[in-house]
Coordinates of C-alpha atoms and ligand atoms in Angstrom, one line a residue:
X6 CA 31.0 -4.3 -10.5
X7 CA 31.1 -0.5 -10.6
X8 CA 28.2 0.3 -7.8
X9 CA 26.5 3.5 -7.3
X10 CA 28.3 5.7 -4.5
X11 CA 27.4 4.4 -1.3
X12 CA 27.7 5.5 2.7
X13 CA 31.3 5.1 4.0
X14 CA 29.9 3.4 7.1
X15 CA 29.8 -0.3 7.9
X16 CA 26.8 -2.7 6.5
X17 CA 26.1 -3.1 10.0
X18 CA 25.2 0.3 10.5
X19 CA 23.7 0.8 7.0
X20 CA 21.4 -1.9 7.4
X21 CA 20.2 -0.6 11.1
X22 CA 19.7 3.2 9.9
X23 CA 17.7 1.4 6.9
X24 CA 15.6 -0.5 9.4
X25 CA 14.9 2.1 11.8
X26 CA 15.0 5.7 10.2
X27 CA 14.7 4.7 6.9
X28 CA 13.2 8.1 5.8
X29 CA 15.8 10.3 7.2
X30 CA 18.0 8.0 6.0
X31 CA 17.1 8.0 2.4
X32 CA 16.8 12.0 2.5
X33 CA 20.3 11.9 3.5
X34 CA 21.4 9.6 1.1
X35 CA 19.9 11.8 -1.8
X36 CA 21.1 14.9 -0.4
X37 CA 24.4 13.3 -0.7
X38 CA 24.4 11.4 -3.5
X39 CA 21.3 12.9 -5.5
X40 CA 19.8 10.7 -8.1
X41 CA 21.3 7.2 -7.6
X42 CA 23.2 5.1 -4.3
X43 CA 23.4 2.1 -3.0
X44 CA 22.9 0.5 0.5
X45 CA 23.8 -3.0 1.9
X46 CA 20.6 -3.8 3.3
X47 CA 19.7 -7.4 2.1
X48 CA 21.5 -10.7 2.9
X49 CA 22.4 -11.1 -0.8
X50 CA 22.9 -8.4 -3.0
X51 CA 23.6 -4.7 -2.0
X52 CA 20.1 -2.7 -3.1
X53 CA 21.0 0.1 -5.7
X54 CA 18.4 3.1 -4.7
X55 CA 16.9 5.2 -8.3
X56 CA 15.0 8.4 -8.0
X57 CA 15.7 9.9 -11.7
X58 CA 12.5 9.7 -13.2
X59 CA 14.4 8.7 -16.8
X60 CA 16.0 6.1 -15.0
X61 CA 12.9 4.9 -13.8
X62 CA 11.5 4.9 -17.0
X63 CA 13.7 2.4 -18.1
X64 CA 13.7 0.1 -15.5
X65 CA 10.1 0.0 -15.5
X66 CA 9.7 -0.8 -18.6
X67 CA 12.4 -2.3 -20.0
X68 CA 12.4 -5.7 -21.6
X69 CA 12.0 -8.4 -19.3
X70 CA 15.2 -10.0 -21.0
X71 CA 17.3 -6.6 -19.8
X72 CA 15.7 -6.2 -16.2
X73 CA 13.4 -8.9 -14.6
X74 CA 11.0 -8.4 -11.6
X75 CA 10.8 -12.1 -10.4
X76 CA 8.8 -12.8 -7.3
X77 CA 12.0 -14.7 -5.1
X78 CA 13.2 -11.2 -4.4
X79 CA 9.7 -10.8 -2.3
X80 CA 10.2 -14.0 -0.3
X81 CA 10.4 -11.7 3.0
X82 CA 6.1 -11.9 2.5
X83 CA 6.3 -15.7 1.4
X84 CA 5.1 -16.5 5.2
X85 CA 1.8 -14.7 4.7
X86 CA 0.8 -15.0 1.5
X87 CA 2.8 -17.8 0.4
X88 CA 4.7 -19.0 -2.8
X89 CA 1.3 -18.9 -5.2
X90 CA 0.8 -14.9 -4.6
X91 CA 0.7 -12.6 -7.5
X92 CA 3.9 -10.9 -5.4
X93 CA 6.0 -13.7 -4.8
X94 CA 5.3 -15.5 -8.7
X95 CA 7.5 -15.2 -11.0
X96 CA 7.6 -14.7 -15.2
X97 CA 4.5 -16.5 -16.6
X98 CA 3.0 -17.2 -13.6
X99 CA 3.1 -13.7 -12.6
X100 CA 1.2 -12.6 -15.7
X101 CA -1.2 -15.1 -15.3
X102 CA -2.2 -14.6 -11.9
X103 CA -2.0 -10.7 -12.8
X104 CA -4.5 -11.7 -15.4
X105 CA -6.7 -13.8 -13.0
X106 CA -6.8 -10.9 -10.4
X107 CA -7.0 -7.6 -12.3
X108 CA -10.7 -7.8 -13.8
X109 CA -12.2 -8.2 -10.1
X110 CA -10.3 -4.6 -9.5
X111 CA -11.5 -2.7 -12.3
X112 CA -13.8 -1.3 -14.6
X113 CA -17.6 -2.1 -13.8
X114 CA -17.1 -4.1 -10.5
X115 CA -16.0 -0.5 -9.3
X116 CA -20.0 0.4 -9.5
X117 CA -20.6 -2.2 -7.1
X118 CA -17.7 -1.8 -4.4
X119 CA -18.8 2.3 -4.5
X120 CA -22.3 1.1 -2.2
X121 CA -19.9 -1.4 0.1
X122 CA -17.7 1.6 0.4
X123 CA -20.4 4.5 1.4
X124 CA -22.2 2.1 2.9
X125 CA -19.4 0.8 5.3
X126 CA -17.8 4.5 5.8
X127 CA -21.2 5.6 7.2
X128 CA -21.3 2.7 9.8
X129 CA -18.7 3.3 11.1
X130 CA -18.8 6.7 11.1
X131 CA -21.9 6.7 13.0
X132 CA -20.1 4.6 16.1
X133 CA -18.3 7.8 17.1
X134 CA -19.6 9.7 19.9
X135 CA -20.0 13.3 19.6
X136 CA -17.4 14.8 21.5
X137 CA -15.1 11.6 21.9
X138 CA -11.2 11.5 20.9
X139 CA -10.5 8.5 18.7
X140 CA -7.2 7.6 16.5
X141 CA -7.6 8.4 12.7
X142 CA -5.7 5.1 11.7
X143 CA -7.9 3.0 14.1
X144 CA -11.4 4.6 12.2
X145 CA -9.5 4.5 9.0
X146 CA -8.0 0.4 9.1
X147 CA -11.3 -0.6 10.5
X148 CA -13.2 1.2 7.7
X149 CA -10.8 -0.6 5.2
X150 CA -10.9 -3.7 6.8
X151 CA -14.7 -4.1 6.4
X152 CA -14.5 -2.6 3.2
X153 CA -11.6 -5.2 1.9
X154 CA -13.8 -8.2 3.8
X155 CA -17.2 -7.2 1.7
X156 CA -15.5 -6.6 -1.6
X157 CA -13.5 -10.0 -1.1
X158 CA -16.2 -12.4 0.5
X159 CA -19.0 -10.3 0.0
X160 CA -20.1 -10.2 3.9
X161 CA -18.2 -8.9 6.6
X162 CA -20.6 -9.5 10.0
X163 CA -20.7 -12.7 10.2
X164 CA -18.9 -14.8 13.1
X165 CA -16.2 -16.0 10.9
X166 CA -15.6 -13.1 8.7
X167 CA -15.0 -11.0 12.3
X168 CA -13.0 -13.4 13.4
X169 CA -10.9 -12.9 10.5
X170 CA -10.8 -9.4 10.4
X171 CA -9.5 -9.5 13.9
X172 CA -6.8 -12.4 13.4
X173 CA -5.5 -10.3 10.2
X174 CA -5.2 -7.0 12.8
X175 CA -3.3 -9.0 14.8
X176 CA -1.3 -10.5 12.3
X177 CA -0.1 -7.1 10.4
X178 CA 1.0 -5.4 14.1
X179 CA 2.6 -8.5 15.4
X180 CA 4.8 -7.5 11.5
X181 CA 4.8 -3.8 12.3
X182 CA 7.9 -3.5 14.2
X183 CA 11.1 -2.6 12.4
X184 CA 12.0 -5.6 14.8
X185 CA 10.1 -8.1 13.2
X186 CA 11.5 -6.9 10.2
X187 CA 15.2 -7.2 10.8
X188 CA 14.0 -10.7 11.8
X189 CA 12.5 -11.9 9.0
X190 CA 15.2 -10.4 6.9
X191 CA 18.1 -12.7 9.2
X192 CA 16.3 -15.3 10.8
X193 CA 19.3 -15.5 13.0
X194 CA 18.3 -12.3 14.5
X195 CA 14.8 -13.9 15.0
X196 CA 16.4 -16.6 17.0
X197 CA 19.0 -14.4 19.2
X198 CA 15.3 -12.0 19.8
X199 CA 13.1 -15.2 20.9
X200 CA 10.3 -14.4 23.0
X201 CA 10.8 -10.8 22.6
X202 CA 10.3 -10.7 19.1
X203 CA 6.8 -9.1 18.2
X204 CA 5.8 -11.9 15.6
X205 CA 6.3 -14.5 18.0
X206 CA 2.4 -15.3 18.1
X207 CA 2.9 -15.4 13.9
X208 CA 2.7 -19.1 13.2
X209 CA -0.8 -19.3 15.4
X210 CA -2.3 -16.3 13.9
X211 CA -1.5 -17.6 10.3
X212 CA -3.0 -21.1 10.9
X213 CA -6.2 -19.3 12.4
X214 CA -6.6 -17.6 9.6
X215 CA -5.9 -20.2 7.1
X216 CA -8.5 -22.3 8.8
X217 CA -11.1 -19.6 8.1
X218 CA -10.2 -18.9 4.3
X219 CA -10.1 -22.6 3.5
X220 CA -13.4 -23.6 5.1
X221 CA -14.4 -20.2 2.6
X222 CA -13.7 -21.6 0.3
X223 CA -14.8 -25.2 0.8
X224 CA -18.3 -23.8 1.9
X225 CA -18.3 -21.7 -1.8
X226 CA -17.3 -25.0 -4.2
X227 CA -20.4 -27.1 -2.0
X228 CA -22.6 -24.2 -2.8
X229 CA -24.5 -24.5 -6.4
X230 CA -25.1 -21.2 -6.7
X231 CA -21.6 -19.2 -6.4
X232 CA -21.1 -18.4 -9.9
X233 CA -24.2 -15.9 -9.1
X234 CA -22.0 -14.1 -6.5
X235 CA -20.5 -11.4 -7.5
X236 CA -17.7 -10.8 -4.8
X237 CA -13.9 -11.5 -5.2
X238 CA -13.5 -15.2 -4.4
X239 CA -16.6 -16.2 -6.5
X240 CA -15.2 -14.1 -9.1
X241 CA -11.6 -16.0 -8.7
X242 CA -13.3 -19.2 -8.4
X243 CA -14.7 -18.7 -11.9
X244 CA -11.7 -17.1 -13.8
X245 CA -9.8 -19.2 -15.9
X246 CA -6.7 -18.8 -18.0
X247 CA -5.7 -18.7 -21.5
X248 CA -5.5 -23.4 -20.7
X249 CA -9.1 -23.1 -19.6
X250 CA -7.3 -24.0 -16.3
X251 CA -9.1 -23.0 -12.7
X252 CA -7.3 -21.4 -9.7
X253 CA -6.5 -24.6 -6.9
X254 CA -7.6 -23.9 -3.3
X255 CA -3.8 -22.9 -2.2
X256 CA -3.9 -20.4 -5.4
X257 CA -7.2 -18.9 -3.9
X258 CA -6.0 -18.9 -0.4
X259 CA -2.9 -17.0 -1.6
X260 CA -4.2 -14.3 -3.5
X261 CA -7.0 -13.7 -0.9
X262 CA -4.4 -13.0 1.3
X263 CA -2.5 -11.0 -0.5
X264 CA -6.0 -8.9 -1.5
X265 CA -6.4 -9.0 2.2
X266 CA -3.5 -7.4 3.7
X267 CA -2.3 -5.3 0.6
X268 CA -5.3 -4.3 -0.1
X269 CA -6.4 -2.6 3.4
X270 CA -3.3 -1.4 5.5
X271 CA -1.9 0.8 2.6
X272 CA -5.3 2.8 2.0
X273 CA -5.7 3.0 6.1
X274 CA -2.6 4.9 6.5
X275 CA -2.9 7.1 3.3
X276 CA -6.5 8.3 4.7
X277 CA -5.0 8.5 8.2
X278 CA -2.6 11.0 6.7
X279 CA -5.4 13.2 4.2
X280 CA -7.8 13.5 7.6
X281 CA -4.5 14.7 9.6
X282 CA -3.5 17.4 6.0
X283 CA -7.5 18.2 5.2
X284 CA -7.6 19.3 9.0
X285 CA -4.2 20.5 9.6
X286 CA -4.9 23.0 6.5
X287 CA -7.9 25.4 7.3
X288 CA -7.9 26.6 3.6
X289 CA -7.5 23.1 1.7
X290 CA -10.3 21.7 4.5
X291 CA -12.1 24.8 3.0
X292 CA -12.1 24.7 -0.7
X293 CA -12.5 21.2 -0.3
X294 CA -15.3 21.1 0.9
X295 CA -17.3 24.0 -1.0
X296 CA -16.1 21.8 -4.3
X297 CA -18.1 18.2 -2.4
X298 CA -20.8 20.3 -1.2
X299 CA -21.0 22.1 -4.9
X300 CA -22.5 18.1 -5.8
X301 CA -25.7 18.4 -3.9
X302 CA -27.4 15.8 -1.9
X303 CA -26.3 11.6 -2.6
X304 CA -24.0 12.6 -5.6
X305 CA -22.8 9.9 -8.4
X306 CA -19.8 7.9 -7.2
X307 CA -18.2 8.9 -10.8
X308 CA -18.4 12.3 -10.2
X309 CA -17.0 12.2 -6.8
X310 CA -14.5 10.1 -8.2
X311 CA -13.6 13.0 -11.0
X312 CA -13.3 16.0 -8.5
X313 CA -10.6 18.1 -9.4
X314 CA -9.1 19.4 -6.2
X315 CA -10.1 16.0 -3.9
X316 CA -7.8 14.2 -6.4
X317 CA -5.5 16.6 -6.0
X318 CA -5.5 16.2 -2.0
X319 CA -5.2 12.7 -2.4
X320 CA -2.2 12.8 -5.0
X321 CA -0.5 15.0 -3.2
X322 CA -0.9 12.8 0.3
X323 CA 0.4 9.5 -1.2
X324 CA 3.4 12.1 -2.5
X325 CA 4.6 14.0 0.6
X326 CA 4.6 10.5 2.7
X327 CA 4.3 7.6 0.0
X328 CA 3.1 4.1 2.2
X329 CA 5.7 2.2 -0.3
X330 CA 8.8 3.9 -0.2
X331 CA 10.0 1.7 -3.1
X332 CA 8.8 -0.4 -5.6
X333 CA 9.4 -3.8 -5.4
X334 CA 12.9 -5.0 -6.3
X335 CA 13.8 -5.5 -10.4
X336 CA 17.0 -7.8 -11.2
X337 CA 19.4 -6.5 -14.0
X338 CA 20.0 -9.2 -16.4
X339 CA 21.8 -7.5 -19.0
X340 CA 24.9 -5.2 -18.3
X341 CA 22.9 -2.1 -18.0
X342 CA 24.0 2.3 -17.8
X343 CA 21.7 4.1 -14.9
X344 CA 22.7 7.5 -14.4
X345 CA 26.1 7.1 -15.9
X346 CA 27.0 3.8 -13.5
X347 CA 27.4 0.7 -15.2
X348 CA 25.3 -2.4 -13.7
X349 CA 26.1 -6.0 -14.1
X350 CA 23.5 -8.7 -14.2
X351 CA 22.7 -10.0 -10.9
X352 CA 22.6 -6.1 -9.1
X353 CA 19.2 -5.3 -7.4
X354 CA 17.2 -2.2 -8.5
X355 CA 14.6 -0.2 -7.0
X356 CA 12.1 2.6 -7.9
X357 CA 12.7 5.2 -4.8
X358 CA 9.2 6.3 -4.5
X359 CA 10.2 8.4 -1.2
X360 CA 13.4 10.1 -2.5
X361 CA 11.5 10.8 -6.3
X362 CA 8.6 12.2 -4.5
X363 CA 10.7 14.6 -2.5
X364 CA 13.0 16.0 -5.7
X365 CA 13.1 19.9 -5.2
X366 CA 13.3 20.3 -9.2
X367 CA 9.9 18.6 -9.3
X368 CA 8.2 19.6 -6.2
X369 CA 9.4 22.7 -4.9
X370 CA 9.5 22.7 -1.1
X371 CA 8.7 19.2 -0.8
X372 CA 7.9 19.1 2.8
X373 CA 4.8 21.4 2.5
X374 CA 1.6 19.8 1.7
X375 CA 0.3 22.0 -1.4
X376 CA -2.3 19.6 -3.2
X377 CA -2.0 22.9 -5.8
X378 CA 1.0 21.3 -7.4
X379 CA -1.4 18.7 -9.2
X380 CA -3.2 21.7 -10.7
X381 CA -0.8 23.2 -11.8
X382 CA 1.4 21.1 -13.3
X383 CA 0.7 17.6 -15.0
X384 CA 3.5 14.8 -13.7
X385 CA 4.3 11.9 -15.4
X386 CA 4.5 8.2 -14.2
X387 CA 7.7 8.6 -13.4
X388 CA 7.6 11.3 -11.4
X389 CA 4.5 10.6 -9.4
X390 CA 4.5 7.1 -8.6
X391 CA 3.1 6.2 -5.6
X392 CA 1.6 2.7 -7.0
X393 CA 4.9 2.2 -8.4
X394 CA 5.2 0.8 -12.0
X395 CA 5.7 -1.6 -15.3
X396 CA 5.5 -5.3 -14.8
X397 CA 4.1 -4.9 -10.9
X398 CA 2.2 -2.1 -10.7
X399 CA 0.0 -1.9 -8.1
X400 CA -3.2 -4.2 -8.9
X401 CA -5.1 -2.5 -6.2
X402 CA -4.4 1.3 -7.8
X403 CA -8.3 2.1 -9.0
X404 CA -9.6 0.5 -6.1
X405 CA -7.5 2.4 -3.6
X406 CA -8.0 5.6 -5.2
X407 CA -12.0 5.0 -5.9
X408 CA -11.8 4.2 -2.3
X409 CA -9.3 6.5 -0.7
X410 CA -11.7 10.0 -2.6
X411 CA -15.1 7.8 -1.0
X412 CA -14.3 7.7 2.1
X413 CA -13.5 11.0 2.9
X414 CA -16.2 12.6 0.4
X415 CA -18.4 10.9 2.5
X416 CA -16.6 11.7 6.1
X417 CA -16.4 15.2 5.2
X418 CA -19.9 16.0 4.6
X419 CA -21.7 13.8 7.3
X420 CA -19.7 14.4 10.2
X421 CA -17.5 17.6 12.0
X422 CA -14.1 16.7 13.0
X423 CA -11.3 18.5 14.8
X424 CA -7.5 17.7 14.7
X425 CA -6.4 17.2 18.2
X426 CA -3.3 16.4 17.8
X427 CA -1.5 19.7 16.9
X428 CA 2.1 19.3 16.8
X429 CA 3.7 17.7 13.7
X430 CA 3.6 14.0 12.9
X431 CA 6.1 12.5 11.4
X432 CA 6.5 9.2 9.3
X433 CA 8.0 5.9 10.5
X434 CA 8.8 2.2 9.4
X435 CA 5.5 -0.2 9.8
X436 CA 6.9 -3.3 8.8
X437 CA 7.6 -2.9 5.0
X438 CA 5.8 0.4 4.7
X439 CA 5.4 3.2 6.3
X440 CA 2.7 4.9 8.5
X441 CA 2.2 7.9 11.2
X442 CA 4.9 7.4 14.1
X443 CA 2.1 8.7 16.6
X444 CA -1.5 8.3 17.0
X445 CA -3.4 11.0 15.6
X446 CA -6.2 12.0 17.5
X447 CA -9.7 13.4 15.9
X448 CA -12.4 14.5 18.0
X449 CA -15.9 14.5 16.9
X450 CA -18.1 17.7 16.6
X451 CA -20.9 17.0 15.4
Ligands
HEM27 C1 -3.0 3.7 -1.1 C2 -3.0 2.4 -1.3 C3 -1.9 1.6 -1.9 C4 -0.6 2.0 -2.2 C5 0.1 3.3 -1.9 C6 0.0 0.8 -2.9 C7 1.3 0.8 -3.3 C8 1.9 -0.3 -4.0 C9 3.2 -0.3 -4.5 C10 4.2 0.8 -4.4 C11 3.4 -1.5 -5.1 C12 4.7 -2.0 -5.8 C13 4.6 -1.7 -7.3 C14 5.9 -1.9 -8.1 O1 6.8 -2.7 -7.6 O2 6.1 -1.4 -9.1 C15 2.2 -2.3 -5.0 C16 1.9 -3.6 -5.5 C17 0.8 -4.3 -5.2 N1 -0.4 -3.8 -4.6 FE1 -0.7 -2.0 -3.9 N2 -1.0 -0.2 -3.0 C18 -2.2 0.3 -2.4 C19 -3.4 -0.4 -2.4 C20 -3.6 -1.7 -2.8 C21 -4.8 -2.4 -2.8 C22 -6.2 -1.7 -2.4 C23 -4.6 -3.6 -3.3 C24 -5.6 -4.8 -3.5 C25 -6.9 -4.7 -3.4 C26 -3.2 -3.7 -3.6 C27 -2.6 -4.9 -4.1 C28 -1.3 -4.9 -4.6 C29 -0.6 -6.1 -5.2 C30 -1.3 -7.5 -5.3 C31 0.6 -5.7 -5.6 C32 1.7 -6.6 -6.3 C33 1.5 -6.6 -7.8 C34 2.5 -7.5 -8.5 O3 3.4 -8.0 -7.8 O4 2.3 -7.7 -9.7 N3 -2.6 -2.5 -3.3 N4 1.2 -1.5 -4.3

């Protein structure tokens, strides 16, 4: 097979670079190699790297028949959100559950989520003490959390549902290591670790939190009255495919998790990172806010949702340090031509968010943080693709985004805050995405 250029180092040291300074690595990969590399950093097929936005175009949307996007590539999540997960299903299945899913995350339920989301933001807000330093991420994963909980179960404060919330905390940092992650990609490594390894508590966590969602959704089929609900699960429990066929309880239990942990760590760290820009900048923190306060007093969650420059802040914060690096991995199945390299069926393909997000031809001085570039230029879905693309696009994108611009509409005009932490913060690994390598402090004025 005649593979993309690749590093003349061993896999070895490939595979630990990708592990633990996979950003610097990838920027030195592209400066080398621009558009298109390779790097040997699964146990089965080397991982072919694409940041030409043509080339993304076609492999996110060819033809299944030409390039597939089947859910064993994902196995590494299988132990969390097991093998009945819109991420780990395959062809069929994979639509269907898509199907299933997608109508809870869209369109009208969006009215409803925008009072969880205000309503949940300004709790929280209100437990910070004037004058007290406190870590963005820890305000920002606690207000998703709760946020994720409500949509999902429709209550976050009772016993179980805190329980919950804290056994899913602890699952996702006892994953957060690049550790963890070099064991669960060779559970040999895992072994040789042992006790030292940060998910060694995993199997107890999981079956805690199993135990909740399952006696969920037990309470939920005993109750008459759930097809009145209007949160997640009641909404799954009443979907039914094209067969007129229900989801089964280890269905349900799957895709709650998945909604669960996809749905809250990812929108955590990309507010972490707009509270650190909006602050860092004087002049975006300014214009910012004269365009929210423009609005008035309790202004529609649509227009919120519409403002020009507070989508332009959050585009260009999911750009200049993307949570997915990559999308997930596609499978060639058909001899296929990527940037002038021929692949042959079996090679694995993925979308370089990072490296595509970075390209000096489309965002001049990419390390700046210039949420001008939106306004000035419109970029296509394969240039800008933070929620990657085609066949497994991110499910969560409207709710995320609705979200991400509520949040900080609503901590920017009810509370003061001051970035603490003044010298630059980078990026690092968090398990399979990536997240602020340092706390970052905010203190509260007012
Ligand atoms: C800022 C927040 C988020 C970012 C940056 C993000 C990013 C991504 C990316 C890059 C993918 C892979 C797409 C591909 O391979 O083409 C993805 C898939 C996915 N995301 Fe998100 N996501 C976010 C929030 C959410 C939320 C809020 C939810 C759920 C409530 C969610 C659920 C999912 C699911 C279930 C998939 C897999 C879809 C499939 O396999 O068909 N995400 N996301």
């Amino acid at each position: 097979m005649h593979l993309p250029p690749t590093p003349r180092t061993s896999s070895t040291l490939q595979l630990l670079r990708w592990i633990f300074t996979p950003m610097s690595y990838m920027d030195e990969c592209a400066s080398a190699y621009s558009d298109i590399y390779s790097l040997n950093v699964r146990p089965d097929y080397a991982a072919v790297f694409i940041s030409n936005p043509d080339a993304l175009q076609t492999i996110l949307t060819s033809d299944t028949k030409e390039l597939s996007a089947p859910g064993e590539l994902n196995n590494i999540f299988t132990p969390i959100l097991g093998t009945q997960s819109v991420i780990t299903a395959s062809g069929k299945q994979h639509l269907r559950k898509r199907q299933l899913v997608m109508p809870a995350l869209h369109g009208e339920r969006m009215r409803a989520y925008a009072d969880i989301i205000n309503q949940v933001t300004s709790e929280v807000i209100s437990t910070l003490q004037i004058g007290a330093r406190f870590s963005i991420r820890n305000v920002t994963q606690t207000i998703t959390l709760k946020i994720i909980m409500q949509a999902v179960f429709g209550l976050y404060d009772s016993p179980p549902a805190r329980e919950l919330e804290q056994v899913l905390k602890n699952i996702l940092d006892s994953t957060s290591s690049p550790l963890s992650l070099a064991a669960a990609t060779f559970p040999i490594f895992g072994k040789v670790l042992g006790s030292l390894n940060p998910a060694r508590d995993f199997d107890t966590l999981l079956q805690q939190a199993d135990k909740i969602i399952y006696e969920e959704i037990q309470e939920r089929r005993s109750s008459l009255d759930f097809e009145k609900r209007i949160d997640i699960l009641s909404l799954l429990m009443s979907a039914r495919d094209e067969d007129g066929q229900a989801m089964t309880d280890v269905e349900l239990r799957d895709e709650l998790m998945t909604l669960l942990t996809a749905g809250h760590e990812t929108t955590a760290t990309a507010l972490a990172w707009a509270v650190y820009f909006i602050y860092k900048n004087e002049n975006v923190k300014t214009k910012l806010l004269s365009e929210l306060n423009s609005l008035g007093d309790n202004p529609d969650s649509n227009t919120i949702f519409k403002l020009p420059y507070l989508t332009a802040v959050c585009n260009e914060t999911l750009r200049i340090y993307p949570v997915g690096l990559l999308t997930f991995p596609r499978r060639v199945e058909k001899p296929i031509s990527l940037c002038g390299y021929n692949l042959e069926p079996g090679a694995l393909v993925y979308g370089s968010i990072y490296n595509t997000h970075r390209r000096k031809d489309l965002y001049p001085n990419p390390e700046q943080f210039k949420p001008e570039r939106f306004l000035e230029r419109q970029y296509s879905a394969y240039e800008f693709l933070p929620f990657g693309g085609g066949a497994r696009r991110c499910i969560g994108l409207a709710f995320a985004q609705f979200e991400m611009k509520l949040v900080l509409a609503r901590m920017l005009t009810s509370v003061q805050l001051e970035l603490v932490t003044k010298t630059k913060v980078n990026p690092k690994r968090r398990g399979l995405v990536s997240a602020p390598d340092r706390p970052i402090y905010i203190n509260r004025l007012l």
